[in-house]
Tab-separated table of C-alpha atoms in Angstrom:
chain	number	residue	atom	x	y	z
A	1	MET	CA	82.798	90.971	88.404
A	2	PHE	CA	82.163	93.990	90.532
A	3	ALA	CA	81.011	96.239	87.758
A	4	LEU	CA	79.957	99.602	89.151
A	5	GLN	CA	83.294	101.238	88.155
A	6	GLY	CA	86.844	100.356	87.109
A	7	ASP	CA	88.684	97.960	84.828
A	8	VAL	CA	85.714	95.629	84.416
A	9	ARG	CA	86.168	94.774	80.789
A	10	GLU	CA	89.914	94.031	81.069
A	11	HIS	CA	89.418	91.544	83.923
A	12	ALA	CA	86.481	89.920	82.093
A	13	HIS	CA	88.614	89.417	78.939
A	14	VAL	CA	91.399	87.611	80.990
A	15	LEU	CA	89.071	85.481	82.963
A	16	GLU	CA	87.095	84.437	79.872
A	17	ALA	CA	90.375	83.716	77.949
A	18	LEU	CA	91.266	81.312	80.850
A	19	GLY	CA	87.937	79.542	80.494
A	20	ALA	CA	85.823	81.189	83.158
A	21	GLN	CA	82.248	82.543	82.762
A	22	THR	CA	81.754	86.114	83.970
A	23	ARG	CA	78.952	88.369	84.608
A	24	PRO	CA	78.551	91.932	86.003
A	25	VAL	CA	77.677	92.464	89.592
A	26	ARG	CA	75.845	95.767	90.065
A	27	ARG	CA	72.979	94.887	92.535
A	28	ALA	CA	72.711	92.665	95.484
A	29	THR	CA	70.677	90.167	93.473
A	30	ASP	CA	73.676	89.728	91.196
A	31	LEU	CA	75.558	87.863	93.942
A	32	ALA	CA	73.394	84.826	93.764
A	33	GLY	CA	75.171	81.738	92.504
A	34	LEU	CA	78.655	83.248	92.242
A	35	ASP	CA	81.713	81.086	92.622
A	36	GLY	CA	83.943	84.101	93.187
A	37	ILE	CA	84.201	87.882	92.502
A	38	VAL	CA	86.812	90.141	91.132
A	39	LEU	CA	87.016	93.770	92.407
A	40	PRO	CA	88.977	95.700	89.657
A	41	GLY	CA	91.224	98.661	89.684
A	42	GLY	CA	89.540	102.049	89.462
A	43	GLU	CA	88.690	104.847	91.950
A	44	SER	CA	88.097	103.141	95.362
A	45	SER	CA	86.165	106.016	96.904
A	46	VAL	CA	83.790	106.071	93.969
A	47	MET	CA	83.407	102.339	94.035
A	48	ASP	CA	82.570	102.476	97.799
A	49	ARG	CA	80.073	105.289	97.242
A	50	LEU	CA	78.261	103.693	94.379
A	51	ALA	CA	78.124	100.294	96.299
A	52	ARG	CA	76.398	102.147	99.136
A	53	ILE	CA	73.943	103.985	96.814
A	54	VAL	CA	72.768	100.791	95.089
A	55	GLY	CA	72.668	98.684	98.156
A	56	LEU	CA	75.467	96.293	97.156
A	57	LYS	CA	78.006	97.048	99.825
A	58	GLU	CA	76.576	95.274	102.860
A	59	PRO	CA	75.262	92.085	100.891
A	60	LEU	CA	78.687	91.912	99.215
A	61	ALA	CA	80.479	92.169	102.602
A	62	ALA	CA	78.255	89.577	104.132
A	63	ALA	CA	78.924	87.247	101.157
A	64	LEU	CA	82.658	87.770	101.589
A	65	ARG	CA	82.506	87.119	105.267
A	66	ALA	CA	80.542	83.919	104.526
A	67	GLY	CA	83.390	82.661	102.242
A	68	LEU	CA	82.882	84.071	98.802
A	69	PRO	CA	86.348	83.930	97.133
A	70	ALA	CA	87.464	87.380	95.965
A	71	TYR	CA	90.403	88.906	94.090
A	72	GLY	CA	90.977	92.644	94.323
A	73	THR	CA	93.465	94.626	92.183
A	74	CYS	CA	94.561	98.161	93.067
A	75	ALA	CA	91.356	99.919	94.089
A	76	GLY	CA	89.909	96.412	94.668
A	77	LEU	CA	92.668	95.806	97.328
A	78	ILE	CA	91.562	99.083	99.038
A	79	MET	CA	87.992	98.016	98.989
A	80	LEU	CA	88.780	94.595	100.531
A	81	ALA	CA	91.033	96.037	103.283
A	82	ARG	CA	89.962	96.505	106.872
A	83	ARG	CA	91.543	99.897	107.281
A	84	ILE	CA	92.656	102.743	105.000
A	85	GLN	CA	95.487	104.934	106.369
A	86	ASN	CA	94.510	107.935	104.259
A	87	PRO	CA	90.855	107.534	103.180
A	88	ALA	CA	88.906	110.037	101.112
A	89	PRO	CA	86.092	111.846	103.028
A	90	ASP	CA	83.385	109.358	104.144
A	91	GLN	CA	85.188	106.512	102.456
A	92	GLY	CA	84.723	103.087	103.885
A	93	THR	CA	85.658	99.476	102.934
A	94	LEU	CA	84.228	95.903	102.891
A	95	GLU	CA	86.471	95.191	105.923
A	96	VAL	CA	87.404	91.512	104.962
A	97	LEU	CA	91.174	91.678	104.456
A	98	ASP	CA	92.950	92.249	107.735
A	99	VAL	CA	95.508	94.825	106.421
A	100	THR	CA	95.999	98.705	106.568
A	101	VAL	CA	96.526	100.176	103.153
A	102	ARG	CA	97.614	103.633	101.997
A	103	ARG	CA	95.922	105.047	98.824
A	104	ASN	CA	98.130	106.366	96.001
A	105	ALA	CA	101.142	105.226	98.057
A	106	PHE	CA	103.691	105.568	95.248
A	107	GLY	CA	102.375	108.888	93.816
A	108	ALA	CA	99.995	110.098	91.150
A	109	GLN	CA	99.453	108.834	87.623
A	110	ALA	CA	102.695	110.373	86.464
A	111	ALA	CA	104.570	108.259	89.104
A	112	SER	CA	103.268	104.927	87.658
A	113	PHE	CA	105.903	102.257	87.382
A	114	GLU	CA	106.569	98.691	86.288
A	115	ALA	CA	108.537	95.926	88.152
A	116	ASP	CA	109.174	92.276	87.883
A	117	LEU	CA	108.135	90.506	91.155
A	118	HIS	CA	109.346	87.258	92.627
A	119	VAL	CA	106.051	85.450	93.468
A	120	PRO	CA	106.690	81.712	93.928
A	121	ALA	CA	103.207	81.175	95.221
A	122	VAL	CA	101.765	81.935	91.823
A	123	SER	CA	104.540	81.526	89.236
A	124	ALA	CA	107.996	80.065	88.847
A	125	ASP	CA	108.853	82.993	86.533
A	126	PRO	CA	109.065	86.721	87.592
A	127	VAL	CA	105.556	88.285	87.444
A	128	HIS	CA	105.547	91.611	85.518
A	129	ALA	CA	103.519	94.185	87.410
A	130	VAL	CA	102.250	97.549	86.476
A	131	PHE	CA	101.555	100.059	89.290
A	132	ILE	CA	99.193	102.789	88.525
A	133	ARG	CA	98.310	105.270	91.387
A	134	ALA	CA	98.900	102.020	93.413
A	135	PRO	CA	98.116	101.427	97.130
A	136	ALA	CA	100.560	99.637	99.437
A	137	VAL	CA	99.970	97.564	102.477
A	138	LEU	CA	101.404	99.470	105.452
A	139	ALA	CA	100.624	96.908	108.148
A	140	LEU	CA	99.159	93.393	108.622
A	141	GLY	CA	96.596	92.831	111.335
A	142	GLU	CA	95.312	95.184	113.964
A	143	ALA	CA	97.541	97.907	115.350
A	144	GLY	CA	100.196	96.082	117.358
A	145	GLY	CA	99.212	92.713	115.923
A	146	ASP	CA	101.155	90.549	113.540
A	147	GLY	CA	98.455	89.618	110.978
A	148	ALA	CA	99.659	85.986	111.252
A	149	ASP	CA	97.054	84.689	108.867
A	150	VAL	CA	97.780	87.208	106.064
A	151	GLU	CA	100.227	85.762	103.668
A	152	VAL	CA	102.619	88.253	101.855
A	153	LEU	CA	103.088	86.992	98.374
A	154	ALA	CA	105.167	89.881	96.995
A	155	SER	CA	106.689	93.158	98.258
A	156	VAL	CA	108.598	96.174	97.053
A	157	PRO	CA	111.022	98.609	98.788
A	158	ALA	CA	109.415	101.301	100.943
A	159	SER	CA	111.958	103.727	99.427
A	160	GLY	CA	109.672	103.977	96.386
A	161	LEU	CA	106.766	105.585	98.408
A	162	SER	CA	105.746	109.129	97.535
A	163	VAL	CA	106.211	110.162	101.073
A	164	ASP	CA	109.169	109.766	103.455
A	165	PRO	CA	108.791	106.230	104.910
A	166	ALA	CA	109.946	107.555	108.383
A	167	GLY	CA	106.816	109.787	108.419
A	168	LEU	CA	104.767	106.497	108.320
A	169	GLY	CA	106.838	104.920	110.953
A	170	LEU	CA	108.750	102.739	108.565
A	171	ASP	CA	112.433	102.113	108.012
A	172	ALA	CA	113.862	103.274	104.771
A	173	GLY	CA	114.970	99.690	104.099
A	174	ALA	CA	111.646	98.238	104.756
A	175	ARG	CA	109.587	96.322	102.165
A	176	LEU	CA	105.852	96.801	101.691
A	177	PRO	CA	103.595	94.044	100.599
A	178	VAL	CA	101.899	94.640	97.268
A	179	ALA	CA	100.343	91.153	96.899
A	180	VAL	CA	98.675	89.356	99.894
A	181	ARG	CA	96.325	86.485	100.532
A	182	GLN	CA	94.174	85.703	103.539
A	183	GLY	CA	92.049	82.655	103.323
A	184	HIS	CA	89.734	83.047	100.341
A	185	VAL	CA	90.755	86.751	99.675
A	186	LEU	CA	93.520	87.545	97.197
A	187	ALA	CA	94.685	91.113	96.510
A	188	THR	CA	97.310	93.003	94.575
A	189	SER	CA	98.389	96.664	94.398
A	190	PHE	CA	99.063	96.317	90.701
A	191	HIS	CA	97.172	95.549	87.459
A	192	PRO	CA	97.854	92.171	86.099
A	193	GLU	CA	94.930	92.471	83.731
A	194	VAL	CA	96.862	95.036	81.488
A	195	THR	CA	100.226	93.220	81.325
A	196	GLY	CA	99.530	89.958	79.626
A	197	ASP	CA	100.853	88.051	82.780
A	198	TRP	CA	97.895	86.112	84.034
A	199	SER	CA	99.539	84.320	86.877
A	200	PHE	CA	97.347	85.825	89.558
A	201	HIS	CA	94.110	85.288	87.581
A	202	ARG	CA	95.092	81.571	87.231
A	203	ALA	CA	95.808	81.311	90.920
A	204	PHE	CA	92.480	82.843	91.694
A	205	LEU	CA	90.547	80.459	89.497
A	206	ALA	CA	92.498	77.509	90.699
A	207	GLY	CA	91.275	78.321	94.226
A	208	LEU	CA	87.551	78.418	93.403
């Protein structure tokens, strides 16, 4: 568990209830022997800054590039993404998931919402999702590319964005990915650790 900031306890509870052993990752030395890592929801700019301060960011990025499986939720999705469309000052990422994301895409805390998503890759039943200051994936791959190896698992209407989709170059009827997978990296805009629907955690553990 990436444990410098965010919903660490909630994710640990889910993973342990599903039979996994967890431990906090706060330094580069904590990466040794991991089968996979979860990057929780929280504040992505703070997570990035703290990871740089303690010397964890580059070793973690290197481990991910070398194949360490990862699951990022909300801020964790932002941390994993290659590009942020509206970063905080000096904010960077781990640059391992080939998508462009927008922070707080659906609005502030007061604009939080819930939705039932059709995600056949992880569950035959609808997945209940809670979006809290959630990011959205605006594009797959590099500018002008198609992100062919990024699999979209779930999406929501772009009309739910807190800004006019046209201002982002999107059609009002477009759908935006909120759950994606690229190789060994899984990420969601929402917080399954707080809903009781553990489909994504099960899918992540099954891939380890």
